[in-house]
Tab-separated table of C-alpha atoms and ligand atoms in Angstrom:
chain	number	residue	atom	x	y	z
A	682	MET	CA	95.254	75.073	108.358
A	683	ALA	CA	93.140	73.881	105.437
A	684	GLU	CA	94.812	73.320	102.088
A	685	ILE	CA	94.203	76.136	99.607
A	686	PRO	CA	93.950	74.375	96.226
A	687	ARG	CA	94.165	77.627	94.317
A	688	TYR	CA	97.794	78.091	95.350
A	689	ALA	CA	98.803	74.424	95.526
A	690	ARG	CA	101.646	74.760	92.983
A	691	GLN	CA	103.060	77.606	95.014
A	692	THR	CA	102.629	76.342	98.579
A	693	ILE	CA	104.434	73.132	97.647
A	694	LEU	CA	107.554	75.182	96.944
A	695	PRO	CA	109.964	75.201	99.877
A	696	GLU	CA	110.582	78.902	99.057
A	697	VAL	CA	106.933	79.697	99.823
A	698	GLY	CA	105.172	77.019	101.838
A	699	ARG	CA	101.863	77.465	103.648
A	700	GLU	CA	103.324	80.028	105.954
A	701	GLY	CA	104.591	82.154	103.072
A	702	GLN	CA	101.206	81.906	101.384
A	703	ALA	CA	99.449	83.045	104.557
A	704	ARG	CA	101.838	85.993	104.801
A	705	LEU	CA	101.050	86.948	101.193
A	706	ALA	CA	97.328	86.987	101.982
A	707	GLU	CA	97.994	89.519	104.734
A	708	ALA	CA	100.381	91.682	102.715
A	709	THR	CA	99.778	95.073	101.102
A	710	VAL	CA	101.724	95.823	97.934
A	711	ALA	CA	101.544	98.990	95.830
A	712	VAL	CA	102.308	98.987	92.134
A	713	MET	CA	103.267	102.528	91.212
A	714	GLY	CA	102.541	102.902	87.506
A	715	CYS	CA	100.256	100.612	85.531
A	716	GLY	CA	101.979	100.729	82.156
A	717	ALA	CA	104.154	97.962	80.792
A	718	LEU	CA	106.073	96.911	83.923
A	719	GLY	CA	103.064	97.532	86.157
A	720	SER	CA	100.763	95.371	84.024
A	721	VAL	CA	103.017	92.350	84.337
A	722	ALA	CA	103.964	92.826	87.993
A	723	ALA	CA	100.368	93.431	89.120
A	724	THR	CA	99.201	90.329	87.257
A	725	ILE	CA	101.839	88.154	88.939
A	726	LEU	CA	101.099	89.587	92.396
A	727	ALA	CA	97.320	89.196	92.039
A	728	ARG	CA	97.578	85.613	90.786
A	729	SER	CA	100.095	84.764	93.521
A	730	GLY	CA	97.579	85.782	96.180
A	731	VAL	CA	98.873	89.092	97.546
A	732	GLY	CA	95.931	90.047	99.748
A	733	HIS	CA	95.863	93.807	99.211
A	734	LEU	CA	96.984	95.466	95.984
A	735	ARG	CA	97.094	99.208	95.361
A	736	LEU	CA	97.313	100.086	91.673
A	737	ILE	CA	98.384	103.676	91.037
A	738	ASP	CA	98.451	105.430	87.641
A	739	ARG	CA	97.631	108.859	86.169
A	740	ASP	CA	97.205	107.811	82.544
A	741	VAL	CA	94.522	106.444	80.221
A	742	VAL	CA	94.822	103.479	77.853
A	743	GLU	CA	95.896	104.282	74.281
A	744	LEU	CA	96.272	102.045	71.241
A	745	HIS	CA	100.082	102.218	71.183
A	746	ASN	CA	100.155	100.803	74.759
A	747	LEU	CA	98.737	97.426	73.685
A	748	GLN	CA	102.034	96.165	72.207
A	749	ARG	CA	103.393	95.618	75.737
A	750	GLN	CA	100.824	96.583	78.399
A	751	VAL	CA	99.236	93.173	78.782
A	752	LEU	CA	96.278	94.099	80.996
A	753	TYR	CA	94.494	96.211	78.364
A	754	ASN	CA	92.530	95.673	75.176
A	755	GLU	CA	91.287	97.589	72.129
A	756	ASP	CA	88.037	98.503	73.828
A	757	ASP	CA	89.931	100.156	76.717
A	758	ALA	CA	91.957	102.162	74.192
A	759	ALA	CA	88.859	103.204	72.206
A	760	ARG	CA	87.155	104.391	75.393
A	761	GLY	CA	90.336	105.886	76.872
A	762	VAL	CA	89.689	104.357	80.284
A	763	PRO	CA	92.108	105.083	83.164
A	764	LYS	CA	94.727	102.355	83.373
A	765	ALA	CA	94.431	101.916	87.140
A	766	ALA	CA	90.661	101.356	86.870
A	767	ALA	CA	90.891	98.900	83.962
A	768	ALA	CA	93.738	97.019	85.653
A	769	ALA	CA	91.884	96.719	88.954
A	770	GLU	CA	88.706	95.470	87.283
A	771	ARG	CA	90.595	92.824	85.324
A	772	LEU	CA	92.680	91.581	88.235
A	773	GLN	CA	89.716	91.491	90.578
A	774	ALA	CA	88.090	89.145	88.046
A	775	VAL	CA	91.236	87.012	88.000
A	776	ASN	CA	91.297	86.709	91.783
A	777	GLY	CA	88.142	87.515	93.715
A	778	SER	CA	89.692	86.485	97.043
A	779	ILE	CA	91.996	89.520	97.209
A	780	GLU	CA	91.389	93.267	97.468
A	781	VAL	CA	92.457	95.314	94.439
A	782	LEU	CA	92.180	99.083	94.816
A	783	PRO	CA	92.697	101.503	91.910
A	784	PHE	CA	94.100	104.994	92.471
A	785	VAL	CA	93.777	107.229	89.416
A	786	ALA	CA	96.262	109.854	90.544
A	787	ASP	CA	99.165	111.972	89.375
A	788	VAL	CA	101.602	111.083	92.146
A	789	ASP	CA	103.360	114.110	93.604
A	790	HIS	CA	104.892	115.246	96.893
A	791	ARG	CA	101.465	116.077	98.288
A	792	ASN	CA	99.830	112.663	97.884
A	793	ILE	CA	102.586	110.036	97.737
A	794	GLU	CA	102.756	109.387	101.474
A	795	ASP	CA	98.997	108.790	101.683
A	796	LEU	CA	99.242	106.391	98.748
A	797	LEU	CA	102.164	104.352	100.070
A	798	VAL	CA	102.081	104.393	103.860
A	799	GLY	CA	100.971	101.013	105.187
A	800	CYS	CA	102.450	99.087	102.262
A	801	ASP	CA	104.852	96.224	102.899
A	802	VAL	CA	106.579	96.801	99.555
A	803	VAL	CA	106.232	99.026	96.495
A	804	VAL	CA	106.941	97.943	92.929
A	805	ASP	CA	108.343	100.801	90.858
A	806	ALA	CA	106.732	100.772	87.434
A	807	VAL	CA	106.941	104.476	86.617
A	808	ASP	CA	108.574	105.880	83.512
A	809	ASN	CA	110.606	108.808	84.810
A	810	PHE	CA	113.357	109.729	87.253
A	811	GLU	CA	111.407	112.427	89.059
A	812	SER	CA	108.794	109.945	90.254
A	813	ARG	CA	111.496	107.509	91.365
A	814	TYR	CA	113.276	110.164	93.438
A	815	LEU	CA	109.933	111.007	95.014
A	816	LEU	CA	109.208	107.322	95.673
A	817	ASN	CA	112.713	106.903	97.139
A	818	ASP	CA	112.204	109.840	99.517
A	819	ALA	CA	108.851	108.528	100.747
A	820	ALA	CA	110.101	104.946	101.042
A	821	VAL	CA	113.285	105.844	102.950
A	822	LYS	CA	111.383	108.220	105.247
A	823	HIS	CA	108.806	105.563	106.152
A	824	GLY	CA	111.102	102.516	105.918
A	825	ILE	CA	109.170	100.873	103.074
A	826	PRO	CA	111.165	98.530	100.809
A	827	TRP	CA	110.710	99.066	97.071
A	828	VAL	CA	111.907	97.439	93.879
A	829	TYR	CA	113.350	99.671	91.172
A	830	GLY	CA	112.809	98.626	87.571
A	831	GLY	CA	113.418	100.348	84.276
A	832	VAL	CA	113.315	99.269	80.646
A	833	ILE	CA	114.382	100.931	77.420
A	834	GLY	CA	114.989	99.514	73.963
A	835	VAL	CA	115.914	95.839	74.430
A	836	GLY	CA	117.501	96.257	77.877
A	837	GLY	CA	116.474	96.777	81.447
A	838	VAL	CA	117.599	97.098	85.056
A	839	SER	CA	116.215	96.191	88.448
A	840	MET	CA	117.320	96.570	92.058
A	841	PRO	CA	115.556	96.158	95.394
A	842	ILE	CA	115.960	99.137	97.746
A	843	LEU	CA	115.820	98.272	101.448
A	844	PRO	CA	115.727	101.474	103.518
A	845	GLY	CA	118.225	101.418	106.373
A	846	ASP	CA	120.005	98.450	104.866
A	847	GLY	CA	122.257	99.181	101.880
A	848	PRO	CA	122.107	101.806	99.145
A	849	CYS	CA	119.043	103.802	98.159
A	850	PHE	CA	118.077	105.003	94.694
A	851	ARG	CA	119.867	108.325	95.239
A	852	CYS	CA	123.061	106.379	96.046
A	853	LEU	CA	122.662	104.676	92.671
A	854	PHE	CA	121.811	107.876	90.762
A	855	PRO	CA	123.120	110.834	92.815
A	856	SER	CA	121.892	113.380	90.296
A	857	ASP	CA	118.964	113.509	87.950
A	858	PRO	CA	120.089	113.166	84.326
A	859	GLY	CA	117.658	116.043	83.684
A	860	PRO	CA	114.933	116.597	81.121
A	861	GLY	CA	115.804	115.564	77.606
A	862	ALA	CA	119.149	114.026	78.623
A	863	VAL	CA	118.120	110.404	78.366
A	864	GLU	CA	115.989	108.455	75.952
A	865	THR	CA	112.434	107.660	77.006
A	866	CYS	CA	110.632	104.552	75.801
A	867	ASP	CA	108.579	106.820	73.562
A	868	THR	CA	111.632	108.010	71.685
A	869	ALA	CA	113.851	104.917	71.824
A	870	GLY	CA	111.177	102.228	71.559
A	871	ILE	CA	110.773	99.143	73.679
A	872	LEU	CA	110.779	95.416	73.058
A	873	SER	CA	107.902	93.794	74.920
A	874	THR	CA	109.977	90.825	76.094
A	875	ILE	CA	112.323	92.940	78.228
A	876	VAL	CA	109.252	94.231	80.065
A	877	HIS	CA	108.284	90.695	81.112
A	878	ILE	CA	111.844	89.801	82.097
A	879	VAL	CA	112.477	92.853	84.294
A	880	SER	CA	108.987	92.811	85.745
A	881	ALA	CA	109.302	89.132	86.641
A	882	PHE	CA	112.516	89.862	88.553
A	883	GLN	CA	110.834	92.785	90.327
A	884	ALA	CA	107.799	90.688	91.258
A	885	THR	CA	110.036	87.905	92.599
A	886	GLU	CA	111.736	90.309	95.016
A	887	ALA	CA	108.382	91.888	95.916
A	888	LEU	CA	106.969	88.441	96.750
A	889	LYS	CA	109.961	87.690	99.001
A	890	LEU	CA	109.444	90.978	100.841
A	891	ALA	CA	105.679	90.455	101.100
A	892	MET	CA	106.356	87.028	102.636
A	893	GLY	CA	108.767	88.558	105.150
A	894	ARG	CA	111.792	86.854	103.559
A	895	ARG	CA	113.910	90.006	103.587
A	896	ASP	CA	117.129	88.101	104.205
A	897	GLU	CA	116.704	86.351	100.853
A	898	VAL	CA	116.288	89.513	98.786
A	899	ARG	CA	118.857	90.031	96.018
A	900	ARG	CA	120.996	93.064	96.800
A	901	GLU	CA	122.708	93.783	93.494
A	902	LEU	CA	121.668	95.868	90.522
A	903	LEU	CA	120.672	93.521	87.710
A	904	GLU	CA	121.302	94.673	84.156
A	905	ILE	CA	119.884	92.490	81.439
A	906	ASP	CA	119.685	92.554	77.658
A	907	ALA	CA	116.770	90.623	76.204
A	908	TRP	CA	118.252	90.540	72.706
A	909	SER	CA	121.680	89.101	73.529
A	910	GLY	CA	120.551	87.259	76.649
A	911	GLU	CA	123.463	88.756	78.587
A	912	SER	CA	123.046	89.844	82.176
A	913	VAL	CA	125.274	91.229	84.892
A	914	LEU	CA	124.879	91.752	88.639
A	915	LEU	CA	126.565	94.872	90.025
A	916	ARG	CA	127.188	95.517	93.711
A	917	ILE	CA	126.165	99.115	94.511
A	918	HIS	CA	127.529	100.832	97.604
A	919	ARG	CA	125.856	103.286	99.905
A	920	ARG	CA	127.222	106.797	99.404
A	921	GLU	CA	128.573	108.475	102.527
A	922	ASP	CA	127.195	111.803	101.305
A	923	CYS	CA	123.760	110.575	100.221
A	924	PRO	CA	121.285	113.319	101.186
A	925	VAL	CA	118.404	110.838	101.432
A	926	CYS	CA	119.449	107.637	103.203
A	927	VAL	CA	122.373	109.167	105.141
A	928	GLY	CA	121.305	112.809	105.573
A	929	ARG	CA	117.557	112.056	105.767
A	930	ARG	CA	116.767	115.191	103.779
A	931	PHE	CA	113.783	114.591	101.545
A	932	GLU	CA	113.931	117.381	98.989
A	933	HIS	CA	111.547	115.794	96.506
A	934	LEU	CA	109.020	114.975	99.191
A	935	GLU	CA	109.123	118.548	100.451
A	936	GLY	CA	108.427	119.809	96.934
A	937	GLU	CA	111.815	121.500	96.702
A	938	ARG	CA	112.797	119.461	93.703
A	939	GLY	CA	110.844	118.306	90.728
A	940	SER	CA	109.023	120.027	87.925
A	941	SER	CA	106.082	122.389	88.154
A	942	ALA	CA	103.139	122.643	85.796
A	943	THR	CA	101.153	125.817	85.250
A	944	HIS	CA	98.000	126.142	83.234
A	945	MET	CA	98.355	129.143	80.936
A	946	CYS	CA	95.462	131.485	81.424
A	947	GLY	CA	93.104	131.888	78.507
A	948	ARG	CA	94.968	129.320	76.412
A	949	ASP	CA	94.593	125.644	75.875
A	950	ALA	CA	98.174	125.184	77.033
A	951	VAL	CA	100.183	124.180	80.081
A	952	GLN	CA	103.720	125.221	80.860
A	953	ILE	CA	106.039	122.653	82.396
A	954	ARG	CA	109.113	123.989	84.135
A	955	PRO	CA	111.761	121.662	85.623
A	956	LYS	CA	112.931	122.794	89.068
A	957	THR	CA	116.533	122.326	88.052
A	958	PRO	CA	117.096	124.074	84.707
A	959	ALA	CA	118.490	121.791	82.027
A	960	LYS	CA	120.878	122.501	79.187
A	961	LEU	CA	119.320	120.678	76.294
A	962	ASP	CA	121.123	119.940	73.077
A	963	LEU	CA	118.199	121.009	70.861
A	964	PRO	CA	119.415	119.560	67.523
A	965	ASP	CA	120.054	116.246	69.294
A	966	LEU	CA	116.601	116.293	70.889
A	967	ALA	CA	114.995	117.175	67.538
A	968	GLU	CA	116.735	114.259	65.853
A	969	ARG	CA	115.481	111.849	68.495
A	970	LEU	CA	111.906	113.145	68.402
A	971	LYS	CA	111.677	112.693	64.616
A	972	ALA	CA	110.908	109.052	65.348
A	973	VAL	CA	107.603	109.932	67.014
A	974	GLY	CA	106.143	112.990	65.314
A	975	SER	CA	106.562	116.053	63.163
A	976	VAL	CA	109.523	118.132	64.337
A	977	ASN	CA	110.789	121.649	63.646
A	978	CYS	CA	114.071	122.731	65.170
A	979	HIS	CA	114.591	126.468	65.691
A	980	PRO	CA	117.672	128.014	67.299
A	981	MET	CA	115.716	128.650	70.524
A	982	LEU	CA	113.304	125.761	70.671
A	983	VAL	CA	112.133	122.465	69.257
A	984	ARG	CA	108.523	122.155	68.153
A	985	LEU	CA	107.014	118.711	68.200
A	986	GLU	CA	103.571	117.740	66.942
A	987	VAL	CA	102.443	114.393	68.288
A	988	GLU	CA	99.159	112.760	69.347
A	989	GLY	CA	97.253	115.970	68.533
A	990	TYR	CA	99.440	118.053	70.894
A	991	GLN	CA	102.048	120.635	70.035
A	992	LEU	CA	105.057	120.935	72.327
A	993	SER	CA	107.426	123.871	72.332
A	994	ILE	CA	110.544	122.721	74.155
A	995	PHE	CA	113.174	125.258	75.204
A	996	ALA	CA	116.875	124.722	75.893
A	997	ASP	CA	116.406	125.118	79.674
A	998	GLY	CA	113.980	122.193	79.740
A	999	ARG	CA	110.875	124.347	79.925
A	1000	ALA	CA	108.067	123.308	77.619
A	1001	ILE	CA	104.645	124.529	76.635
A	1002	VAL	CA	102.197	121.785	75.846
A	1003	HIS	CA	99.479	123.123	73.543
A	1004	GLY	CA	96.208	121.246	73.320
A	1005	ALA	CA	96.480	119.833	76.844
A	1006	GLY	CA	93.458	120.877	78.844
A	1007	ASP	CA	94.907	120.127	82.238
A	1008	GLU	CA	98.201	119.847	84.032
A	1009	THR	CA	98.097	116.096	84.541
A	1010	VAL	CA	97.810	115.450	80.800
A	1011	ALA	CA	100.546	117.994	80.057
A	1012	ARG	CA	102.913	116.435	82.612
A	1013	ALA	CA	102.297	113.004	81.123
A	1014	ILE	CA	102.995	114.225	77.583
A	1015	TYR	CA	106.140	116.002	78.761
A	1016	ALA	CA	107.390	112.933	80.635
A	1017	ARG	CA	106.682	110.787	77.601
A	1018	TYR	CA	108.583	112.796	75.020
A	1019	VAL	CA	111.037	115.029	76.851
A	1020	GLY	CA	111.548	112.788	79.885
A	1021	LEU	CA	111.979	113.817	83.498
B	772	LIG	ZN1	121.166	106.816	99.578
């Protein structure tokens, strides 16, 4: 086989070698979410020579993304271009010898299998639990390995999920914390360095899997704090009663779980209703949202004005997003500020 100068610094590594490089060229990897984690992971994978990349995202570029989403620029934000499209264009220019396909899509139970089937590995770069449960269902059902990653504040976590071999995401988080129960990066903030750290760990495991080096994949949950530099590896066990990897019941994939969005007739508003009703602590939510916009807390609801939208959030997790013309935008706004 002829030497490939482009990847010389990588093929010389005993961990990769020419064989590993050839496997990468044949591999298909999906990056689900092209925000902060997705920007970094997709860049690493494209430059490393992964032959087929699928970039999936529902959102458009905004100015406040640029602090940490390294694939985008001010022009993208001014034009509001879809992240998946901008990312694919940029990475195709970085490496013309690979195939980079953008999918501008709001991933749900109807389309996720089409988007992911045929992939050797999926990198999780989404920003909410609902999407991860959906990804976990699809991945376990089809036996596709994926790499969980999450960042918030100055800390982050990552764990590879190998279907049929060890715990799945539902073993790690048996129940959804529910809307409004956890901070989102829009309410708690995010340090850009933790994005690079967690994403680099995710990409490392994804490269191993794409090269067929499954036996070398790290099995533990990594928790890391970018500010203190402290990290810990935790061994997670498979749960005997896990409905997904043990019971093979895929509730999220069948649309039995997860939120629903309804466009409200005659109004420029969309109602978001979580499938499992939440019990929100409204004063607590109001306090947290004060960091991002103008907030009014009533006994029955919290009103938030942010980015030109008005959200009315009720104690059961239901919300009406005013000013959102379609359901995809409303879901994104809800996920950003209330969390799923
Ligand atoms: Zn499980």
